[in-house]
XYZ file of C-alpha atoms in Angstrom:
67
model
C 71.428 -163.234 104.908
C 68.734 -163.639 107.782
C 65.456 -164.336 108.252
C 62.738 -162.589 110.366
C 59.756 -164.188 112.145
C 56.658 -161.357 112.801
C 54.248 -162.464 115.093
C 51.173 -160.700 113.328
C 48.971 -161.568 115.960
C 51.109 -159.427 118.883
C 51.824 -156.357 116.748
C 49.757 -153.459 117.692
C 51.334 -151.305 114.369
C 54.084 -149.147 115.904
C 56.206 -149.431 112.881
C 59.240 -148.722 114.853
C 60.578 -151.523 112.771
C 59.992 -150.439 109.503
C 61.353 -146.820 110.613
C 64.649 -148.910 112.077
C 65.717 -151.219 109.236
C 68.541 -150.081 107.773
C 67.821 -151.606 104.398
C 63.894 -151.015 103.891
C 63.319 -155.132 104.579
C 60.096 -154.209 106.493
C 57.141 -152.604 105.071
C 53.648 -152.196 106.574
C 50.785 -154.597 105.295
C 47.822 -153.035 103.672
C 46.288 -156.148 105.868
C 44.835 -156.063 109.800
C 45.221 -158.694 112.182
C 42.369 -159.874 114.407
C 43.222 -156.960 117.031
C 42.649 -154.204 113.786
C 45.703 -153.293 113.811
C 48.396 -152.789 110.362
C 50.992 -155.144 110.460
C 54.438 -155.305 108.853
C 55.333 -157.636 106.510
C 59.422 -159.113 105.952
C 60.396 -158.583 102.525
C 63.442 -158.430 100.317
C 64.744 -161.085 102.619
C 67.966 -161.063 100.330
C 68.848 -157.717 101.633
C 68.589 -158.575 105.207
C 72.049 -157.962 107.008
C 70.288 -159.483 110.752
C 71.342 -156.789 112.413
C 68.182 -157.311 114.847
C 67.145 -153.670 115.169
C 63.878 -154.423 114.293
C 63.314 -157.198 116.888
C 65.590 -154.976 119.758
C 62.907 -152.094 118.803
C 59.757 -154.148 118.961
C 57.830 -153.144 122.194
C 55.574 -156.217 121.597
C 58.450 -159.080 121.605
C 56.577 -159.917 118.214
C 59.595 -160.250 116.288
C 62.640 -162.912 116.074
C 65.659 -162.528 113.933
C 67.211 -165.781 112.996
C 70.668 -165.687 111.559
């Protein structure tokens, strides 16, 4: 099991990383951040394998994978 860090505030809404999880542990937010853009939110953090496809995706560097 891992855990993921999103840096709201850097995400501009790509979802490249909720495309790229291999086990659906990222979904987008119905929320904005300050910027108006939909962020994604970590979930089902029992199913995360930390694979870091998600953070190797990310073109905004706004998310860390901690094993």
């Amino acid at each position: 099991m891992a855990e993921i860090e999103i840096e709201i505030e850097r995400c501009k809404g790509c979802t490249y990383c909720v495309m790229e999880c291999p086990v659906e542990c990222i979904i987008m937010s119905d929320s904005f951040n300050s910027k108006g853009y939909l962020y994604p939110e970590f979930v089902k953090a029992e199913d995360c394998t930390g694979c870091t496809a998600c953070a190797r995706l990310c073109p905004d560097f706004a998310i860390t994978v901690y094993k």
